[in-house]
Short mmCIF file of C-alpha atoms in Angstrom, two decimals:
data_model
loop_
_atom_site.label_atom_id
_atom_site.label_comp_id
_atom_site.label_asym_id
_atom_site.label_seq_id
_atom_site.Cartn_x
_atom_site.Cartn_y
_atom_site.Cartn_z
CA UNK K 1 159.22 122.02 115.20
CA UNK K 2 157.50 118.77 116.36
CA UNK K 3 154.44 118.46 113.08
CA UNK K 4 151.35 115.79 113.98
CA UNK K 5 151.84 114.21 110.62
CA UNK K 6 154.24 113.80 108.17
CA UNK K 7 153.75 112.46 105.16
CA UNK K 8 157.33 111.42 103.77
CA UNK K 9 158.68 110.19 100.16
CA UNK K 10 156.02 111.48 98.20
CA UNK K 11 155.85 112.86 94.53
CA UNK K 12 153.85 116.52 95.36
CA UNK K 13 152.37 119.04 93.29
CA UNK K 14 151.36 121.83 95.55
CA UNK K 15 149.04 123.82 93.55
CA UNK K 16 151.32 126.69 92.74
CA UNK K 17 151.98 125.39 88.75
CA UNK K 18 155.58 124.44 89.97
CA UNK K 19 157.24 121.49 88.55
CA UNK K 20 156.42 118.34 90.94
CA UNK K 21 159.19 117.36 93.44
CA UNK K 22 159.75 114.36 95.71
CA UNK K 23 159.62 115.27 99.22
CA UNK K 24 157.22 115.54 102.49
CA UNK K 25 154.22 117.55 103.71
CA UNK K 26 153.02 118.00 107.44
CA UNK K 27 150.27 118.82 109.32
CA UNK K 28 149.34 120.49 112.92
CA UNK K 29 146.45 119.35 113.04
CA UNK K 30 144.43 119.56 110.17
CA UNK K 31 146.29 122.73 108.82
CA UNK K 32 149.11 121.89 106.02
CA UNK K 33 152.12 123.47 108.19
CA UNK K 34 155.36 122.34 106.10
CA UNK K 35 155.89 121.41 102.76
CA UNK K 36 159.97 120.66 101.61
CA UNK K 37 162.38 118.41 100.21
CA UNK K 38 163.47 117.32 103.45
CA UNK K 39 161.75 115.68 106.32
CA UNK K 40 160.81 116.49 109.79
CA UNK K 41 160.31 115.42 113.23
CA UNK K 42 156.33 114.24 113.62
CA UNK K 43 154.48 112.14 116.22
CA UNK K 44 153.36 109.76 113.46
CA UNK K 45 155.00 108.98 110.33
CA UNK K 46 153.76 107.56 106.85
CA UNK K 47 155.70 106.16 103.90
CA UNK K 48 154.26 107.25 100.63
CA UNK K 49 156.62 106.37 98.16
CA UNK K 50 155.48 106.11 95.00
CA UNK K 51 152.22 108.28 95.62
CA UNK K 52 151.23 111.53 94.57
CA UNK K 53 150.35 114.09 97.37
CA UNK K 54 148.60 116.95 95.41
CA UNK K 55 145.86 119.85 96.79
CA UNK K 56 142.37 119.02 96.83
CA UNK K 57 140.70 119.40 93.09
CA UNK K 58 137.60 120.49 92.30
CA UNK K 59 135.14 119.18 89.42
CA UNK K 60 133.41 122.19 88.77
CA UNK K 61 130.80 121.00 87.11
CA UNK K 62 129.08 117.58 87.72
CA UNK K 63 125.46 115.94 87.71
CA UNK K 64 125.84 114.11 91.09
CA UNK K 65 122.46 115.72 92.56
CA UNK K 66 120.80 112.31 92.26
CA UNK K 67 123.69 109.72 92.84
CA UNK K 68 124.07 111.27 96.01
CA UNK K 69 121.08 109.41 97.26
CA UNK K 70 122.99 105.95 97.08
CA UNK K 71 126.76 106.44 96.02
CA UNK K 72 128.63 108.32 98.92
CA UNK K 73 131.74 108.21 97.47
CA UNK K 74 130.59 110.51 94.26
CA UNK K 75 132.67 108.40 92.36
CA UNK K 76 134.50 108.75 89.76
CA UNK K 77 135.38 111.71 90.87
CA UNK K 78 136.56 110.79 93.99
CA UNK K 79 138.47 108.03 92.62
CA UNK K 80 140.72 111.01 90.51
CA UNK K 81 141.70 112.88 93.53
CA UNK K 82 138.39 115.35 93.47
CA UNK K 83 137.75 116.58 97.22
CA UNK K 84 135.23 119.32 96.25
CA UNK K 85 132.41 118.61 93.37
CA UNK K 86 129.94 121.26 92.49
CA UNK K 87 126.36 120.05 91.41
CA UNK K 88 122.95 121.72 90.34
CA UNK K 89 124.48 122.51 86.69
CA UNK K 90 123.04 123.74 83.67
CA UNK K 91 120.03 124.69 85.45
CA UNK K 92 118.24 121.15 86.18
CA UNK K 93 118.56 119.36 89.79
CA UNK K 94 116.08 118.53 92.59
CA UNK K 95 115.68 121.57 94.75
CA UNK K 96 113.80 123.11 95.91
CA UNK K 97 110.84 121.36 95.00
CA UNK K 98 107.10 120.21 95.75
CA UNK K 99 106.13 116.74 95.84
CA UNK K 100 103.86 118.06 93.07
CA UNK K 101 106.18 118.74 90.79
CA UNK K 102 108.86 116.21 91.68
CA UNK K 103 108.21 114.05 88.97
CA UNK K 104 108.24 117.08 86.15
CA UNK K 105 111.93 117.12 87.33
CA UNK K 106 112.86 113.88 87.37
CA UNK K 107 111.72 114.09 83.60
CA UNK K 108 113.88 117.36 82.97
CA UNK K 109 117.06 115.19 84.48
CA UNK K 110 115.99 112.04 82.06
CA UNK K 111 115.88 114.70 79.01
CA UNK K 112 118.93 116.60 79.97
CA UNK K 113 121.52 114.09 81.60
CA UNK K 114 120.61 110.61 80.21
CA UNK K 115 119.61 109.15 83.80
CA UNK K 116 116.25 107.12 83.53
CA UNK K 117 113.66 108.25 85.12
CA UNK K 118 112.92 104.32 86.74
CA UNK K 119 116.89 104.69 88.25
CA UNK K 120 115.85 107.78 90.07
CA UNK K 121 112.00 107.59 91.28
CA UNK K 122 112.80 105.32 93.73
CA UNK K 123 115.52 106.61 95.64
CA UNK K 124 114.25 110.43 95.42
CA UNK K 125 112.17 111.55 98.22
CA UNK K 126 108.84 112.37 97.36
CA UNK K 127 107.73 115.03 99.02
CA UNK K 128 108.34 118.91 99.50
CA UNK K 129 111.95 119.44 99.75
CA UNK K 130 112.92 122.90 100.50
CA UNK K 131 116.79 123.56 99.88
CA UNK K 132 117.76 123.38 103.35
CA UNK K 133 115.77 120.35 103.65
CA UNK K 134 117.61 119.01 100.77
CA UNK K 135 121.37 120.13 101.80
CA UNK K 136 120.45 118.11 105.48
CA UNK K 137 119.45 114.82 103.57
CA UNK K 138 122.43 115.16 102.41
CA UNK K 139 124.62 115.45 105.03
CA UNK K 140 122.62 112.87 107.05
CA UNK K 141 123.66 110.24 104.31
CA UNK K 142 127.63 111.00 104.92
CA UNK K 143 128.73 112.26 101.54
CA UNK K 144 132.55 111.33 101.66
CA UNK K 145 133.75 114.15 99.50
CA UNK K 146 132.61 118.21 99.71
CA UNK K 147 129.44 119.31 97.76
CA UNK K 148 129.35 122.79 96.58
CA UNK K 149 126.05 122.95 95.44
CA UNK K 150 124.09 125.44 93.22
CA UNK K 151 120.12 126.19 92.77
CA UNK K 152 119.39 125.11 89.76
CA UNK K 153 116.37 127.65 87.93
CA UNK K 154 114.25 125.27 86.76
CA UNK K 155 113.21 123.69 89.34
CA UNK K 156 113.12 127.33 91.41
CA UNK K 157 110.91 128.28 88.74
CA UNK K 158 108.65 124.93 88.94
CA UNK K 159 108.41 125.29 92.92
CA UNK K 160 107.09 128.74 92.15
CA UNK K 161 105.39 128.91 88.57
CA UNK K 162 104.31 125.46 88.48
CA UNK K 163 102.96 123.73 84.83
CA UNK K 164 103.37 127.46 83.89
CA UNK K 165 107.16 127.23 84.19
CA UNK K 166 107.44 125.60 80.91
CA UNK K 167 105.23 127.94 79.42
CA UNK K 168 106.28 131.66 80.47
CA UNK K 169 108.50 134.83 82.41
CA UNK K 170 107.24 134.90 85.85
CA UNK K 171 105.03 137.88 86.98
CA UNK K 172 106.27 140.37 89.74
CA UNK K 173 104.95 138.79 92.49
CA UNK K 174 106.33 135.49 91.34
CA UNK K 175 109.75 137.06 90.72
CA UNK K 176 109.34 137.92 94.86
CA UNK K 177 108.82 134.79 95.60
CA UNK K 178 111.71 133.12 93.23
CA UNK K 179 113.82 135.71 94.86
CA UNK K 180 112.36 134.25 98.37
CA UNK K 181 113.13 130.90 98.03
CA UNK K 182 116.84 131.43 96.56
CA UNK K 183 117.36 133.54 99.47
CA UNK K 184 116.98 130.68 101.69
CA UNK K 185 119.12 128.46 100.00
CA UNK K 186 122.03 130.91 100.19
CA UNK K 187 121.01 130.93 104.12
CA UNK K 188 120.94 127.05 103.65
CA UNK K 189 125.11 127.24 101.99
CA UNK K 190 123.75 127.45 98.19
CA UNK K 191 126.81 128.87 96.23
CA UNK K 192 124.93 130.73 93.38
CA UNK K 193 122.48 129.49 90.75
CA UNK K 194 123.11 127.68 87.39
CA UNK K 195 120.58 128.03 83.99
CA UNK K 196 120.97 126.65 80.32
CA UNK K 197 119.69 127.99 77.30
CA UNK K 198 121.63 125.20 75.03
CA UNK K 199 118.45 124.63 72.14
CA UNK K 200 119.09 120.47 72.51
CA UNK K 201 117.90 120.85 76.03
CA UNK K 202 114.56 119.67 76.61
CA UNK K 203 111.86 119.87 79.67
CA UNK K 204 109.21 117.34 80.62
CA UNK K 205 106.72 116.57 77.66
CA UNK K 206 109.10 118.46 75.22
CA UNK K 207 108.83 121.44 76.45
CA UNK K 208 111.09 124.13 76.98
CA UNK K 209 113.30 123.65 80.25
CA UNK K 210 111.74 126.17 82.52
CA UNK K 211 115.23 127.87 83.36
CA UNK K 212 115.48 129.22 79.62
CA UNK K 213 111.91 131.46 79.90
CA UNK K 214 113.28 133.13 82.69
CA UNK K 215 113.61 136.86 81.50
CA UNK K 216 115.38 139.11 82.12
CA UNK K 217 114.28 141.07 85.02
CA UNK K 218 114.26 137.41 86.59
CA UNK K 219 117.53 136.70 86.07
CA UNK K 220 118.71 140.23 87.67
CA UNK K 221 116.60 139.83 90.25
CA UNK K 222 118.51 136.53 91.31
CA UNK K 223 121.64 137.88 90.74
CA UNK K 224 120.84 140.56 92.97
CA UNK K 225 120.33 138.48 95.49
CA UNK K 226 123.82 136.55 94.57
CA UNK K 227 125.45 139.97 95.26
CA UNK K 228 123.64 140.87 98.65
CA UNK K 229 124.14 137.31 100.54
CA UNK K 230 127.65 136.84 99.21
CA UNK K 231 127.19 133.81 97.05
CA UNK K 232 130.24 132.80 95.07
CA UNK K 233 129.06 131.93 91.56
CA UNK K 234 126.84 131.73 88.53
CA UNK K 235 126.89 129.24 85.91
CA UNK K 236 125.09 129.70 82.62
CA UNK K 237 125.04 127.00 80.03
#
């Protein structure tokens, strides 16, 4: 067997909760093909002695939905080995949303996370970003590490509700509409959606965040939706 890559020396933990061992992985490819003690021919060689070759990890739950728009590397979790980092937690985040509201969640992130509200305004686009529209800026700006990124409810429910998101359930022909709009962020690679109902959790003004006066029809409406289009996950804080 003649591997692309072998990466030789190394200390690796392969995932599987086995005890680390010294040895060498290779790749066809981008495809992990051979992982032993021993090494292998390979077209190209390199030394990592005294390195750590381990699987991808994923930080499942991180705030990153504003540094992305000037840190690329995501760190620190990059800097720890993290390959996949999930964002749009505990039900606050940036889309989708109108330009109208934009600054309602920009407060909601300064209540919630701790990250001022003069930090973010002028890096955040302001205008309507659908999800889709959001998950492109992204990718134009060449995020070095994988984003799996959930909808976070409050600002579905301020894209929909408006002020009254912080003040009430939506109606049934809102709850079509919320159940619209998350639709098209599971087109647009959305993994689920994320809400909070911790009581130290503020909105804008004081207010309730709008995520926690979702009710319940709302909530199994969306997670009706989670079940039809195959999304992965819901995260409830």
């Amino acid at each position: 067997m003649m591997l692309d890559l072998i990466i030789e020396g190394a200390t690796i933990c392969d995932g599987s909760g086995a005890p680390a061992f010294r040895g060498c992985v290779g790749l066809e490819g981008d495809v992990i093909a051979y992982v032993r003690e021993k090494s292998a021919p390979a077209r190209e060689r390199v030394a990592a002695d005294g390195l750590v070759v381990a699987p991808g990890f994923i930080d499942p739950h991180t705030h990153y939905d504003v540094q992305v728009c000037w840190d690329r590397d995501l760190t620190p979790s990059s800097w720890f080995g993290v390959t996949t980092a999930i964002i749009g937690n505990c039900g606050v985040g940036l889309a989708p949303m109108r330009k109208t509201t934009r600054d309602a969640l920009l407060h909601d992130l300064e209540n919630v996370e701790g990250l001022p509200f003069d930090l973010m305004a002028p890096v955040v686009p302001n205008e309507d970003l659908s999800y889709a529209r959001f998950t492109e800026w992204i990718e134009r700006r060449g995020i070095r590490i994988n984003l799996a990124p959930l909808v976070p409810l409050t600002p579905l429910r301020r894209c929909v509700l408006g002020e009254d998101a912080s003040e009430r359930a939506a109606t049934v022909t809102e709850r079509r509409e919320l159940v619209r709009h998350f639709e098209a962020a599971i087109e647009a690679g959305a993994f689920g959606f994320s809400t909070d109902y911790l009581a130290d959790h503020l909105g804008f003004r004081g207010r309730p965040l709008p995520c926690q006066l979702a009710d319940m029809a709302e909530l199994e409406d969306l997670c009706g939706v989670v079940r039809r289009r195959g999304g992965a996950t819901l995260s409830v804080a």
